Amino acid sequence: MNLKTMELPVLPLRGIMLFPGMVLHFDIARPRSIAALEQAMEAGQKIFLVAQKQEEQEEPAPADLCPVGTVAAVRQIMNLPGENIRVLVEGEVRGTIQEVLSEENYLLARIELHRDRVPRSAESKALVRTAQDLFDEFARSSQRVSTEMVEGLRQQEKPGEIADLLASSILQKWQERQEMLEEMDPVKRLEKACALLMRETELADTEKEIQSRLRKQVERSQKDYYLREQIRAIQNELGEGDDADDQSGYRKRMEETPLNEEARAKCEKEIERMGRIAPGSPEYIVSETYIDWILDLPWGKETEDSLDLAKAREVLDREHYGLDKVKERIIEYLAVLRMKKNMKGPILCFVGPPGVGKTSIVRAIAEAVNRKFVRMSLGGVRDEAEIRGHRKTYIGSMPGRIITGMKQAGSMNPVFLFDEIDKMASDFRGDPASAMLEVLDAEQNFAFRDHYMEIPFDLSKVMFITTANSVETIPEPLLDRMELIEVPSYTEEEKLQILKRHLKPKQEAEHGMAAGTIRMSDAVMREMIEKYTREAGVRGLERVMAKCCRKSAVYLLENQKKRITVTSSRLHEFLGAARYTREPLEKEARVGIVNGLAWTSVGGETLEVECVLMPGKGNLKLTGQLGDVMRESAEAAFSWVRAHSAELGLEEDFYTKVDLHIHLPEGAVPKDGPSAGVTMTTALVSALTGRKVRQDVAMTGEMTLRGRVLPIGGLKEKTLAAYRAGVRTLVIPKENHKDLEEIPAYVRDHFRIVEAEEIQQVLKTALV
Ligand code: ADP
C-alpha cells in the first residue's frame, strides 16, 4: 500500500500520543470522539490519532491539534458503564492533516501519510548498532527496562522504528514523545534517541549511586545500632552493663541522698527516661548532666556552726588590723544569732571603697563560724539567667550561679558572699535584682527555683553577706533587706600597720621567704605608701609590696645573701621613680585660690578652686570637668554673692562690668557633688573683693542660697587628705560634728577645726 493520502476521522488525544508500530488503549467519552470512532468502524477501521496541544480543551478546533499524528487501526472496542468506550488501537504510520473536510459531528480530514524511507547508508547501520549498545547499557543502569524489550530492540533493523521504540520506552512526558513523532527523518530521529539514551543512562547511573550511598548509610546505622544493642545485652547479662550501671548507679545514689520530694520525683523520672535513650547520644548526655546536677547538690549536708565569740574575735583580729567598729558589729551580729539559735538575721552589707578588706573580712567571718565560703561577684551581671540559670530546653543550658555556688560550697549552710551588689545592672534580658530579692528573702528562699533545675532548693540556711562600694546604685528593695556596715578607708598610719603586720609577712611567705627576710624601717614603709600608692584601701600597696619581694628575691639570689635591708634609695631602685608627689601648700595667702576637699573612689583629695575676674558683662564660666550638681552650686554661690554685695563691700552693679571664671584643676578627673559650695563661694568673694585667702585652710560643705552650710559625706577621707596635705585649719559643716569621732585622735588634734553653720563664718576663717 503506497497511498500518499487518506480521508479519515480525526480523534484528538489528551495527554497521550501513539507511535507507529505500538499499541495503546484508552477511554473516550466526548460525543465528537465517539462519533469519529463510529465513523472509523464503518469505513475500514482506520482512524487518525493526534494529540491536542492543550489537554484541558473540551472541543479543540483543527488549529488546536499538534501538526503530526498517527494513523491507527482500531483493534478492539469495549463499552464501559456510562457513556465511556475503551478502545485498543495499533499505530501504523505518521500523518499530517492536509485538509479539513468536515467538522460537523466529528472532524473529517484528508491525511497525508509519511512512511519512513529506508536508509541504506553505513552510517545508519552504525547508528543502529550504537543505539542497541546504548540501550543495553541503559537497561543495565535502569530498572525500568525488561529483558524482552532489549531482545525486541535487537531484532529491529530500521532506524526509524528503533527510534520510536526507544522514545516510547524512555521518555516520560508526552510532549517529548511528540517531538520525536514530529521528526520525519528516521536517521535524525535515531540520533536524537541516542542522545536521549546517553542522558538517561547517565541520570540512571547517578540515581543508582545516590541510592546505594543512602542504602549504605541506613545499613551502617542499623548495623551500629544492632551491634550496640548486642553489646548492651551481653554486658547486662554479665552484670557489667554500662547503662544499667549508669542507671542503677544513679538509683543507688538517689536512694542515699536526702532529696526533697519534688527533686526525687524529677530525678526518678529522668533516670527512667535515660533508660530509653541510646547511650552516648546527645540526649543521653543531657539527661546524665541533669541528674548529676541534682545529685551533686549538698542535700542535707551541713557544717556545724561554731558560735564561740572569743574564737570569732581571735580570727577576725588575726586576719585584719584595725577595723574595730566593723569587727564589733560582726561580733554583735554573731551574738544575736547565737541567742536566737538560728542563723536567720538581716543580711549584712559591707560598704566601702575598694581594697579596704571587705571581701577578706567576710572570708574571716566564714572561718570564725566554721562555715564553707563561696563568693560570687555581681559586678556587671545584667542577665537574670546568670543568677537563675537557663531553661533546660536551651542547648547547653546550665544552672545559674547560685546553684553553682551551692554545689561548690558542698554544704547547705555556707557563707555566701555577693560581691559588688551595687554594680549589678539590668537590661532587656531581665532584672537580676528581682532574682536577688528572692534569693535574699528569708520568706521565699527556702524554695529557690533555678530555671534549669526546675526543683525547689532550700537556701534558708545560707548566711548571705554582700559588699558594695556605694549604696547609691543598690535598688531600694534590696537595700531594705540589708544592714549596712561601713568600712572606711585607711589612714596612712593604719596602712603602715597593715603593711607591717599583714601585707609584708603575707607577701614574703608567698614569695618563699621567711618572715623578716626583708627589713624595712617605718620611714621607708611610709615612703612606699605615700609615693607609690594613692588609694583608700591597701590593694595597690599589696601589689607594690609584691613587686618589692620579687626584686628582693633576685637580689638575694644574685648576691648569695639571706637578708636584705630595703633603704629609701633601694626602694627607688626597686620601684622606679615616685609615682605620686604631693606639692606642699603655698605659704603665702593668695587671692582667688581656695583649698577644697573632695571625696573620690580612691579616698579623699585636696582640690584647689581658682577664680579670676575680667572685664565683661557678668558671665560665669566654669571649667575642669564639672558635673551638673557642681555647676549648680557655682551658680548658687554667684547668686549669694550678688545678693550680699553691699555687705561684702562690692558695688551694687559690679556684675555688669566683670566676667568670672571658676576653674578646678586636674581637669581629667570628673568632679561632681555639692560639697564644694562653700569653697567656690569663698573663691568668688576673694576674687571680687581682692582679699587674700589663707592657704593653710581647707574647707568642705554644701551651701544653700541663703548661705546656710549643710553637711557632707566622706568626712573621714577628706580630713585625712587635709592632714596629708599639711592643712592647719579645717572648716567643716557643723552638722558633721558627730562624724569627727571616727577620725583618729592624732589626726583630729592636728587641726584647728571650725564647725560652720553660716557661710560668713567660713569667710571669716579663710580670708585674711
Ligand atoms: P575589698 O573586698 O574591700 O575590695 P579585699 O578584701 O580584696 O578588699 O582586700 C584587699 C587586700 O587587702 C586583701 O589581701 C586583704 O587581706 C588586705 N587587707 C585589707 N584590709 C586589711 C586589714 N585591715 N588588715 C589586713 N589586711 C587587709
PDB file of N, CA, C and O in Angstrom, residues 225 229 232 236 242-248 250-251 267-279 281 283-285 287-288 291:
ATOM      1  N   TYR A 225      23.591   0.208  65.372  1.00  0.00           N
ATOM      2  CA  TYR A 225      22.588   0.124  66.412  1.00  0.00           C
ATOM      3  C   TYR A 225      22.466  -1.319  66.910  1.00  0.00           C
ATOM      4  O   TYR A 225      22.462  -1.594  68.107  1.00  0.00           O
ATOM      5  N   GLU A 229      23.302  -2.675  70.572  1.00  0.00           N
ATOM      6  CA  GLU A 229      22.292  -3.371  71.367  1.00  0.00           C
ATOM      7  C   GLU A 229      22.819  -4.713  71.862  1.00  0.00           C
ATOM      8  O   GLU A 229      22.588  -5.115  72.995  1.00  0.00           O
ATOM      9  N   ARG A 232      25.219  -4.263  74.616  1.00  0.00           N
ATOM     10  CA  ARG A 232      24.488  -3.917  75.821  1.00  0.00           C
ATOM     11  C   ARG A 232      23.865  -5.154  76.446  1.00  0.00           C
ATOM     12  O   ARG A 232      23.939  -5.374  77.663  1.00  0.00           O
ATOM     13  N   ASN A 236      24.779  -6.577  79.990  1.00  0.00           N
ATOM     14  CA  ASN A 236      23.753  -6.710  81.011  1.00  0.00           C
ATOM     15  C   ASN A 236      23.725  -8.133  81.566  1.00  0.00           C
ATOM     16  O   ASN A 236      23.570  -8.336  82.765  1.00  0.00           O
ATOM     17  N   ASP A 242      26.932  -0.998  81.012  1.00  0.00           N
ATOM     18  CA  ASP A 242      27.320   0.382  81.215  1.00  0.00           C
ATOM     19  C   ASP A 242      26.120   1.212  81.647  1.00  0.00           C
ATOM     20  O   ASP A 242      26.104   1.851  82.682  1.00  0.00           O
ATOM     21  N   ASP A 243      25.084   1.110  80.807  1.00  0.00           N
ATOM     22  CA  ASP A 243      23.930   1.943  81.099  1.00  0.00           C
ATOM     23  C   ASP A 243      23.161   1.409  82.292  1.00  0.00           C
ATOM     24  O   ASP A 243      22.656   2.158  83.104  1.00  0.00           O
ATOM     25  N   ALA A 244      23.115   0.074  82.358  1.00  0.00           N
ATOM     26  CA  ALA A 244      22.457  -0.496  83.513  1.00  0.00           C
ATOM     27  C   ALA A 244      23.199   0.014  84.742  1.00  0.00           C
ATOM     28  O   ALA A 244      22.607   0.389  85.751  1.00  0.00           O
ATOM     29  N   ASP A 245      24.515   0.076  84.589  1.00  0.00           N
ATOM     30  CA  ASP A 245      25.351   0.564  85.661  1.00  0.00           C
ATOM     31  C   ASP A 245      25.026   2.017  85.950  1.00  0.00           C
ATOM     32  O   ASP A 245      24.826   2.405  87.091  1.00  0.00           O
ATOM     33  N   ASP A 246      25.005   2.808  84.857  1.00  0.00           N
ATOM     34  CA  ASP A 246      24.646   4.213  84.986  1.00  0.00           C
ATOM     35  C   ASP A 246      23.363   4.343  85.772  1.00  0.00           C
ATOM     36  O   ASP A 246      23.292   5.013  86.784  1.00  0.00           O
ATOM     37  N   GLN A 247      22.373   3.624  85.257  1.00  0.00           N
ATOM     38  CA  GLN A 247      21.046   3.767  85.838  1.00  0.00           C
ATOM     39  C   GLN A 247      21.006   3.298  87.289  1.00  0.00           C
ATOM     40  O   GLN A 247      20.540   4.015  88.152  1.00  0.00           O
ATOM     41  N   SER A 248      21.550   2.083  87.500  1.00  0.00           N
ATOM     42  CA  SER A 248      21.444   1.587  88.872  1.00  0.00           C
ATOM     43  C   SER A 248      22.359   2.391  89.780  1.00  0.00           C
ATOM     44  O   SER A 248      22.046   2.590  90.952  1.00  0.00           O
ATOM     45  N   TYR A 250      22.964   5.577  89.484  1.00  0.00           N
ATOM     46  CA  TYR A 250      22.202   6.777  89.821  1.00  0.00           C
ATOM     47  C   TYR A 250      21.114   6.449  90.831  1.00  0.00           C
ATOM     48  O   TYR A 250      20.872   7.196  91.765  1.00  0.00           O
ATOM     49  N   ARG A 251      20.443   5.311  90.597  1.00  0.00           N
ATOM     50  CA  ARG A 251      19.362   4.922  91.517  1.00  0.00           C
ATOM     51  C   ARG A 251      19.905   4.822  92.945  1.00  0.00           C
ATOM     52  O   ARG A 251      19.310   5.330  93.880  1.00  0.00           O
ATOM     53  N   CYS A 267      14.096  13.339  89.592  1.00  0.00           N
ATOM     54  CA  CYS A 267      15.298  12.545  89.385  1.00  0.00           C
ATOM     55  C   CYS A 267      14.904  11.148  88.895  1.00  0.00           C
ATOM     56  O   CYS A 267      15.457  10.624  87.936  1.00  0.00           O
ATOM     57  N   GLU A 268      13.906  10.614  89.548  1.00  0.00           N
ATOM     58  CA  GLU A 268      13.394   9.281  89.196  1.00  0.00           C
ATOM     59  C   GLU A 268      12.975   9.267  87.734  1.00  0.00           C
ATOM     60  O   GLU A 268      13.358   8.400  86.942  1.00  0.00           O
ATOM     61  N   LYS A 269      12.202  10.275  87.370  1.00  0.00           N
ATOM     62  CA  LYS A 269      11.678  10.365  86.012  1.00  0.00           C
ATOM     63  C   LYS A 269      12.820  10.452  85.007  1.00  0.00           C
ATOM     64  O   LYS A 269      12.787   9.824  83.943  1.00  0.00           O
ATOM     65  N   GLU A 270      13.824  11.220  85.365  1.00  0.00           N
ATOM     66  CA  GLU A 270      14.938  11.423  84.433  1.00  0.00           C
ATOM     67  C   GLU A 270      15.744  10.130  84.272  1.00  0.00           C
ATOM     68  O   GLU A 270      16.183   9.797  83.178  1.00  0.00           O
ATOM     69  N   ILE A 271      15.929   9.394  85.365  1.00  0.00           N
ATOM     70  CA  ILE A 271      16.672   8.125  85.281  1.00  0.00           C
ATOM     71  C   ILE A 271      15.899   7.145  84.400  1.00  0.00           C
ATOM     72  O   ILE A 271      16.454   6.465  83.543  1.00  0.00           O
ATOM     73  N   GLU A 272      14.599   7.143  84.595  1.00  0.00           N
ATOM     74  CA  GLU A 272      13.701   6.315  83.778  1.00  0.00           C
ATOM     75  C   GLU A 272      13.896   6.646  82.301  1.00  0.00           C
ATOM     76  O   GLU A 272      14.117   5.783  81.461  1.00  0.00           O
ATOM     77  N   ARG A 273      13.853   7.923  82.024  1.00  0.00           N
ATOM     78  CA  ARG A 273      13.958   8.415  80.650  1.00  0.00           C
ATOM     79  C   ARG A 273      15.285   7.998  80.034  1.00  0.00           C
ATOM     80  O   ARG A 273      15.364   7.594  78.877  1.00  0.00           O
ATOM     81  N   MET A 274      16.307   8.077  80.852  1.00  0.00           N
ATOM     82  CA  MET A 274      17.653   7.742  80.401  1.00  0.00           C
ATOM     83  C   MET A 274      17.709   6.323  79.850  1.00  0.00           C
ATOM     84  O   MET A 274      18.393   6.048  78.871  1.00  0.00           O
ATOM     85  N   GLY A 275      16.938   5.420  80.523  1.00  0.00           N
ATOM     86  CA  GLY A 275      16.934   4.027  80.111  1.00  0.00           C
ATOM     87  C   GLY A 275      16.403   3.834  78.702  1.00  0.00           C
ATOM     88  O   GLY A 275      16.663   2.825  78.065  1.00  0.00           O
ATOM     89  N   ARG A 276      15.639   4.833  78.253  1.00  0.00           N
ATOM     90  CA  ARG A 276      15.018   4.673  76.949  1.00  0.00           C
ATOM     91  C   ARG A 276      15.811   5.336  75.827  1.00  0.00           C
ATOM     92  O   ARG A 276      15.442   5.260  74.667  1.00  0.00           O
ATOM     93  N   ILE A 277      16.890   6.003  76.156  1.00  0.00           N
ATOM     94  CA  ILE A 277      17.663   6.706  75.122  1.00  0.00           C
ATOM     95  C   ILE A 277      18.960   5.944  74.862  1.00  0.00           C
ATOM     96  O   ILE A 277      19.520   5.343  75.778  1.00  0.00           O
ATOM     97  N   ALA A 278      19.404   6.021  73.590  1.00  0.00           N
ATOM     98  CA  ALA A 278      20.665   5.348  73.259  1.00  0.00           C
ATOM     99  C   ALA A 278      21.804   6.006  74.012  1.00  0.00           C
ATOM    100  O   ALA A 278      21.958   7.223  73.963  1.00  0.00           O
ATOM    101  N   PRO A 279      22.617   5.221  74.725  1.00  0.00           N
ATOM    102  CA  PRO A 279      23.726   5.801  75.484  1.00  0.00           C
ATOM    103  C   PRO A 279      24.670   6.522  74.521  1.00  0.00           C
ATOM    104  O   PRO A 279      24.861   6.078  73.402  1.00  0.00           O
ATOM    105  N   SER A 281      24.187   9.224  73.058  1.00  0.00           N
ATOM    106  CA  SER A 281      23.518  10.211  72.206  1.00  0.00           C
ATOM    107  C   SER A 281      23.462  11.531  72.972  1.00  0.00           C
ATOM    108  O   SER A 281      23.547  11.543  74.201  1.00  0.00           O
ATOM    109  N   GLU A 283      21.131  13.435  73.725  1.00  0.00           N
ATOM    110  CA  GLU A 283      20.044  13.496  74.698  1.00  0.00           C
ATOM    111  C   GLU A 283      20.414  12.795  75.995  1.00  0.00           C
ATOM    112  O   GLU A 283      20.065  13.228  77.082  1.00  0.00           O
ATOM    113  N   TYR A 284      21.120  11.680  75.823  1.00  0.00           N
ATOM    114  CA  TYR A 284      21.546  10.887  76.974  1.00  0.00           C
ATOM    115  C   TYR A 284      22.449  11.724  77.869  1.00  0.00           C
ATOM    116  O   TYR A 284      22.316  11.743  79.086  1.00  0.00           O
ATOM    117  N   ILE A 285      23.352  12.439  77.183  1.00  0.00           N
ATOM    118  CA  ILE A 285      24.303  13.254  77.942  1.00  0.00           C
ATOM    119  C   ILE A 285      23.572  14.372  78.687  1.00  0.00           C
ATOM    120  O   ILE A 285      23.876  14.679  79.832  1.00  0.00           O
ATOM    121  N   SER A 287      20.586  14.234  79.832  1.00  0.00           N
ATOM    122  CA  SER A 287      19.966  13.591  80.988  1.00  0.00           C
ATOM    123  C   SER A 287      20.975  13.365  82.098  1.00  0.00           C
ATOM    124  O   SER A 287      20.725  13.656  83.266  1.00  0.00           O
ATOM    125  N   GLU A 288      22.115  12.825  81.687  1.00  0.00           N
ATOM    126  CA  GLU A 288      23.157  12.493  82.642  1.00  0.00           C
ATOM    127  C   GLU A 288      23.596  13.729  83.416  1.00  0.00           C
ATOM    128  O   GLU A 288      23.682  13.719  84.643  1.00  0.00           O
ATOM    129  N   ILE A 291      20.962  14.855  85.912  1.00  0.00           N
ATOM    130  CA  ILE A 291      20.897  14.036  87.132  1.00  0.00           C
ATOM    131  C   ILE A 291      22.112  14.316  88.011  1.00  0.00           C
ATOM    132  O   ILE A 291      22.003  14.444  89.229  1.00  0.00           O
TER     133      ILE A 291
END
